[in-house]
JSON list of C-alpha atoms in Angstrom, two decimals:
[
{"chain": "A", "resi": 1, "resn": "MET", "atom": "CA", "xyz": [15.66, 9.19, 4.61]},
{"chain": "A", "resi": 2, "resn": "GLU", "atom": "CA", "xyz": [15.94, 10.62, 8.45]},
{"chain": "A", "resi": 3, "resn": "LEU", "atom": "CA", "xyz": [13.94, 9.69, 11.46]},
{"chain": "A", "resi": 4, "resn": "THR", "atom": "CA", "xyz": [13.21, 11.86, 14.55]},
{"chain": "A", "resi": 5, "resn": "SER", "atom": "CA", "xyz": [11.26, 11.21, 17.60]},
{"chain": "A", "resi": 6, "resn": "ASN", "atom": "CA", "xyz": [9.41, 12.88, 20.25]},
{"chain": "A", "resi": 7, "resn": "GLU", "atom": "CA", "xyz": [7.02, 11.78, 22.85]},
{"chain": "A", "resi": 8, "resn": "VAL", "atom": "CA", "xyz": [3.44, 13.73, 22.70]},
{"chain": "A", "resi": 9, "resn": "ASN", "atom": "CA", "xyz": [1.07, 12.81, 25.67]},
{"chain": "A", "resi": 10, "resn": "GLY", "atom": "CA", "xyz": [2.47, 9.28, 26.17]},
{"chain": "A", "resi": 11, "resn": "VAL", "atom": "CA", "xyz": [2.94, 8.50, 22.31]},
{"chain": "A", "resi": 12, "resn": "LEU", "atom": "CA", "xyz": [6.00, 8.32, 20.73]},
{"chain": "A", "resi": 13, "resn": "VAL", "atom": "CA", "xyz": [5.75, 10.35, 17.35]},
{"chain": "A", "resi": 14, "resn": "VAL", "atom": "CA", "xyz": [8.35, 9.13, 14.86]},
{"chain": "A", "resi": 15, "resn": "ALA", "atom": "CA", "xyz": [8.55, 11.49, 11.66]},
{"chain": "A", "resi": 16, "resn": "LEU", "atom": "CA", "xyz": [9.87, 10.33, 8.26]},
{"chain": "A", "resi": 17, "resn": "THR", "atom": "CA", "xyz": [11.54, 12.74, 6.24]},
{"chain": "A", "resi": 18, "resn": "GLY", "atom": "CA", "xyz": [12.62, 11.75, 2.68]},
{"chain": "A", "resi": 19, "resn": "ARG", "atom": "CA", "xyz": [12.01, 8.48, 0.75]},
{"chain": "A", "resi": 20, "resn": "LEU", "atom": "CA", "xyz": [11.41, 4.99, 2.21]},
{"chain": "A", "resi": 21, "resn": "THR", "atom": "CA", "xyz": [12.93, 2.59, -0.43]},
{"chain": "A", "resi": 22, "resn": "VAL", "atom": "CA", "xyz": [14.49, -0.32, -1.04]},
{"chain": "A", "resi": 23, "resn": "VAL", "atom": "CA", "xyz": [17.56, 1.29, -0.31]},
{"chain": "A", "resi": 24, "resn": "THR", "atom": "CA", "xyz": [16.78, 2.63, 2.96]},
{"chain": "A", "resi": 25, "resn": "ALA", "atom": "CA", "xyz": [14.45, -0.08, 3.89]},
{"chain": "A", "resi": 26, "resn": "ASP", "atom": "CA", "xyz": [17.37, -2.07, 6.36]},
{"chain": "A", "resi": 27, "resn": "ALA", "atom": "CA", "xyz": [18.17, 1.04, 8.43]},
{"chain": "A", "resi": 28, "resn": "PHE", "atom": "CA", "xyz": [14.43, 1.85, 8.58]},
{"chain": "A", "resi": 29, "resn": "LYS", "atom": "CA", "xyz": [13.68, -1.39, 10.00]},
{"chain": "A", "resi": 30, "resn": "ARG", "atom": "CA", "xyz": [16.35, -1.39, 12.55]},
{"chain": "A", "resi": 31, "resn": "GLU", "atom": "CA", "xyz": [15.19, 2.18, 13.74]},
{"chain": "A", "resi": 32, "resn": "LEU", "atom": "CA", "xyz": [11.95, 0.93, 14.02]},
{"chain": "A", "resi": 33, "resn": "ASP", "atom": "CA", "xyz": [12.75, -2.11, 16.09]},
{"chain": "A", "resi": 34, "resn": "HIS", "atom": "CA", "xyz": [14.63, 0.44, 18.38]},
{"chain": "A", "resi": 35, "resn": "PHE", "atom": "CA", "xyz": [11.75, 2.53, 18.66]},
{"chain": "A", "resi": 36, "resn": "CYS", "atom": "CA", "xyz": [9.33, -0.27, 19.63]},
{"chain": "A", "resi": 37, "resn": "GLU", "atom": "CA", "xyz": [11.28, -0.99, 22.63]},
{"chain": "A", "resi": 38, "resn": "LYS", "atom": "CA", "xyz": [10.86, 2.12, 23.76]},
{"chain": "A", "resi": 39, "resn": "ALA", "atom": "CA", "xyz": [7.13, 2.83, 23.47]},
{"chain": "A", "resi": 40, "resn": "SER", "atom": "CA", "xyz": [3.90, 0.71, 22.98]},
{"chain": "A", "resi": 41, "resn": "LYS", "atom": "CA", "xyz": [1.89, 3.42, 21.14]},
{"chain": "A", "resi": 42, "resn": "ILE", "atom": "CA", "xyz": [3.48, 4.92, 17.90]},
{"chain": "A", "resi": 43, "resn": "VAL", "atom": "CA", "xyz": [2.51, 7.27, 15.22]},
{"chain": "A", "resi": 44, "resn": "LEU", "atom": "CA", "xyz": [4.56, 7.51, 12.39]},
{"chain": "A", "resi": 45, "resn": "ASP", "atom": "CA", "xyz": [4.07, 11.12, 10.98]},
{"chain": "A", "resi": 46, "resn": "CYS", "atom": "CA", "xyz": [4.53, 10.68, 6.95]},
{"chain": "A", "resi": 47, "resn": "THR", "atom": "CA", "xyz": [4.05, 14.24, 6.47]},
{"chain": "A", "resi": 48, "resn": "LYS", "atom": "CA", "xyz": [7.60, 14.93, 5.07]},
{"chain": "A", "resi": 49, "resn": "MET", "atom": "CA", "xyz": [7.68, 11.51, 3.39]},
{"chain": "A", "resi": 50, "resn": "GLU", "atom": "CA", "xyz": [8.24, 11.93, -0.27]},
{"chain": "A", "resi": 51, "resn": "TYR", "atom": "CA", "xyz": [7.80, 8.72, -1.41]},
{"chain": "A", "resi": 52, "resn": "ILE", "atom": "CA", "xyz": [7.74, 5.01, -0.72]},
{"chain": "A", "resi": 53, "resn": "ASP", "atom": "CA", "xyz": [8.35, 2.02, -2.81]},
{"chain": "A", "resi": 54, "resn": "SER", "atom": "CA", "xyz": [6.86, -1.74, -2.38]},
{"chain": "A", "resi": 55, "resn": "THR", "atom": "CA", "xyz": [9.73, -2.77, -0.20]},
{"chain": "A", "resi": 56, "resn": "GLY", "atom": "CA", "xyz": [9.45, 0.22, 2.02]},
{"chain": "A", "resi": 57, "resn": "LEU", "atom": "CA", "xyz": [5.52, -0.42, 2.45]},
{"chain": "A", "resi": 58, "resn": "GLY", "atom": "CA", "xyz": [6.47, -3.86, 3.12]},
{"chain": "A", "resi": 59, "resn": "ILE", "atom": "CA", "xyz": [8.52, -3.10, 5.96]},
{"chain": "A", "resi": 60, "resn": "VAL", "atom": "CA", "xyz": [5.86, -0.73, 7.22]},
{"chain": "A", "resi": 61, "resn": "VAL", "atom": "CA", "xyz": [3.49, -3.53, 7.00]},
{"chain": "A", "resi": 62, "resn": "ARG", "atom": "CA", "xyz": [5.47, -5.95, 8.64]},
{"chain": "A", "resi": 63, "resn": "PHE", "atom": "CA", "xyz": [6.40, -3.73, 11.49]},
{"chain": "A", "resi": 64, "resn": "PHE", "atom": "CA", "xyz": [2.65, -3.15, 12.00]},
{"chain": "A", "resi": 65, "resn": "LYS", "atom": "CA", "xyz": [1.81, -6.96, 12.28]},
{"chain": "A", "resi": 66, "resn": "ASP", "atom": "CA", "xyz": [4.70, -7.61, 14.93]},
{"chain": "A", "resi": 67, "resn": "PHE", "atom": "CA", "xyz": [4.16, -4.62, 16.81]},
{"chain": "A", "resi": 68, "resn": "THR", "atom": "CA", "xyz": [0.28, -4.89, 17.26]},
{"chain": "A", "resi": 69, "resn": "GLY", "atom": "CA", "xyz": [0.82, -8.34, 17.82]},
{"chain": "A", "resi": 70, "resn": "LYS", "atom": "CA", "xyz": [2.80, -7.72, 20.82]},
{"chain": "A", "resi": 71, "resn": "GLY", "atom": "CA", "xyz": [0.06, -5.41, 21.99]},
{"chain": "A", "resi": 72, "resn": "GLY", "atom": "CA", "xyz": [1.26, -2.48, 20.45]},
{"chain": "A", "resi": 73, "resn": "LYS", "atom": "CA", "xyz": [-0.78, 0.31, 18.76]},
{"chain": "A", "resi": 74, "resn": "LEU", "atom": "CA", "xyz": [0.29, 2.17, 15.79]},
{"chain": "A", "resi": 75, "resn": "ALA", "atom": "CA", "xyz": [-1.42, 4.93, 13.62]},
{"chain": "A", "resi": 76, "resn": "LEU", "atom": "CA", "xyz": [-0.13, 6.72, 10.46]},
{"chain": "A", "resi": 77, "resn": "ALA", "atom": "CA", "xyz": [-0.26, 10.48, 9.93]},
{"chain": "A", "resi": 78, "resn": "GLY", "atom": "CA", "xyz": [0.01, 13.14, 7.10]},
{"chain": "A", "resi": 79, "resn": "LEU", "atom": "CA", "xyz": [0.37, 10.70, 3.77]},
{"chain": "A", "resi": 80, "resn": "GLN", "atom": "CA", "xyz": [1.41, 12.99, 1.09]},
{"chain": "A", "resi": 81, "resn": "PRO", "atom": "CA", "xyz": [-0.19, 12.47, -2.30]},
{"chain": "A", "resi": 82, "resn": "LYS", "atom": "CA", "xyz": [2.46, 9.82, -3.72]},
{"chain": "A", "resi": 83, "resn": "PRO", "atom": "CA", "xyz": [3.06, 7.87, -0.66]},
{"chain": "A", "resi": 84, "resn": "LYS", "atom": "CA", "xyz": [-0.68, 7.96, -0.39]},
{"chain": "A", "resi": 85, "resn": "LEU", "atom": "CA", "xyz": [-1.33, 6.57, -3.82]},
{"chain": "A", "resi": 86, "resn": "VAL", "atom": "CA", "xyz": [0.59, 3.45, -3.05]},
{"chain": "A", "resi": 87, "resn": "PHE", "atom": "CA", "xyz": [-1.34, 2.86, 0.20]},
{"chain": "A", "resi": 88, "resn": "GLU", "atom": "CA", "xyz": [-4.48, 3.11, -2.07]},
{"chain": "A", "resi": 89, "resn": "ILE", "atom": "CA", "xyz": [-3.13, 1.04, -5.02]},
{"chain": "A", "resi": 90, "resn": "THR", "atom": "CA", "xyz": [-2.11, -1.80, -2.70]},
{"chain": "A", "resi": 91, "resn": "ARG", "atom": "CA", "xyz": [-4.95, -1.18, -0.62]},
{"chain": "A", "resi": 92, "resn": "ALA", "atom": "CA", "xyz": [-2.92, -1.22, 2.36]},
{"chain": "A", "resi": 93, "resn": "TYR", "atom": "CA", "xyz": [-4.96, 1.76, 3.89]},
{"chain": "A", "resi": 94, "resn": "LYS", "atom": "CA", "xyz": [-7.45, -0.75, 4.98]},
{"chain": "A", "resi": 95, "resn": "ILE", "atom": "CA", "xyz": [-5.27, -2.23, 7.96]},
{"chain": "A", "resi": 96, "resn": "PHE", "atom": "CA", "xyz": [-3.88, 1.11, 9.17]},
{"chain": "A", "resi": 97, "resn": "ASP", "atom": "CA", "xyz": [-5.49, 3.84, 11.14]},
{"chain": "A", "resi": 98, "resn": "ILE", "atom": "CA", "xyz": [-4.46, 6.83, 9.16]},
{"chain": "A", "resi": 99, "resn": "PHE", "atom": "CA", "xyz": [-4.83, 10.40, 10.10]},
{"chain": "A", "resi": 100, "resn": "ASP", "atom": "CA", "xyz": [-4.59, 14.14, 8.51]},
{"chain": "A", "resi": 101, "resn": "SER", "atom": "CA", "xyz": [-1.95, 15.05, 11.13]},
{"chain": "A", "resi": 102, "resn": "ALA", "atom": "CA", "xyz": [0.25, 13.70, 13.95]},
{"chain": "A", "resi": 103, "resn": "GLY", "atom": "CA", "xyz": [-2.01, 15.51, 16.67]},
{"chain": "A", "resi": 104, "resn": "ALA", "atom": "CA", "xyz": [-5.29, 13.83, 15.45]},
{"chain": "A", "resi": 105, "resn": "ALA", "atom": "CA", "xyz": [-3.13, 10.30, 15.53]},
{"chain": "A", "resi": 106, "resn": "VAL", "atom": "CA", "xyz": [-1.82, 11.12, 18.92]},
{"chain": "A", "resi": 107, "resn": "GLU", "atom": "CA", "xyz": [-5.54, 11.78, 20.30]},
{"chain": "A", "resi": 108, "resn": "SER", "atom": "CA", "xyz": [-6.51, 8.69, 18.89]},
{"chain": "A", "resi": 109, "resn": "LEU", "atom": "CA", "xyz": [-3.91, 6.48, 20.56]},
{"chain": "A", "resi": 110, "resn": "LYS", "atom": "CA", "xyz": [-4.28, 8.17, 24.13]}
]
């Protein structure tokens, strides 16, 4: 898994590439903690995320709760079919604002 970030209209867009699994979860959590120190509005762009397992989903959910509990705003964008299925099966989609594109997610957080 690889993370890259850039700021768009005052929103930090974090792009995930690859697989978010038990193997990459700790590194992902450390990176997310670093990003939340830099921004109060974050979009997780999942356009290039191939797969997410339950551990990866747990990290995203926990980050969402911690980040929004501190006043931050988080949106997800571009969920591909396999990751989207995990969000649907677990009903995690109910707690996130999920958009088709990072641009739409950024607009929602401005």
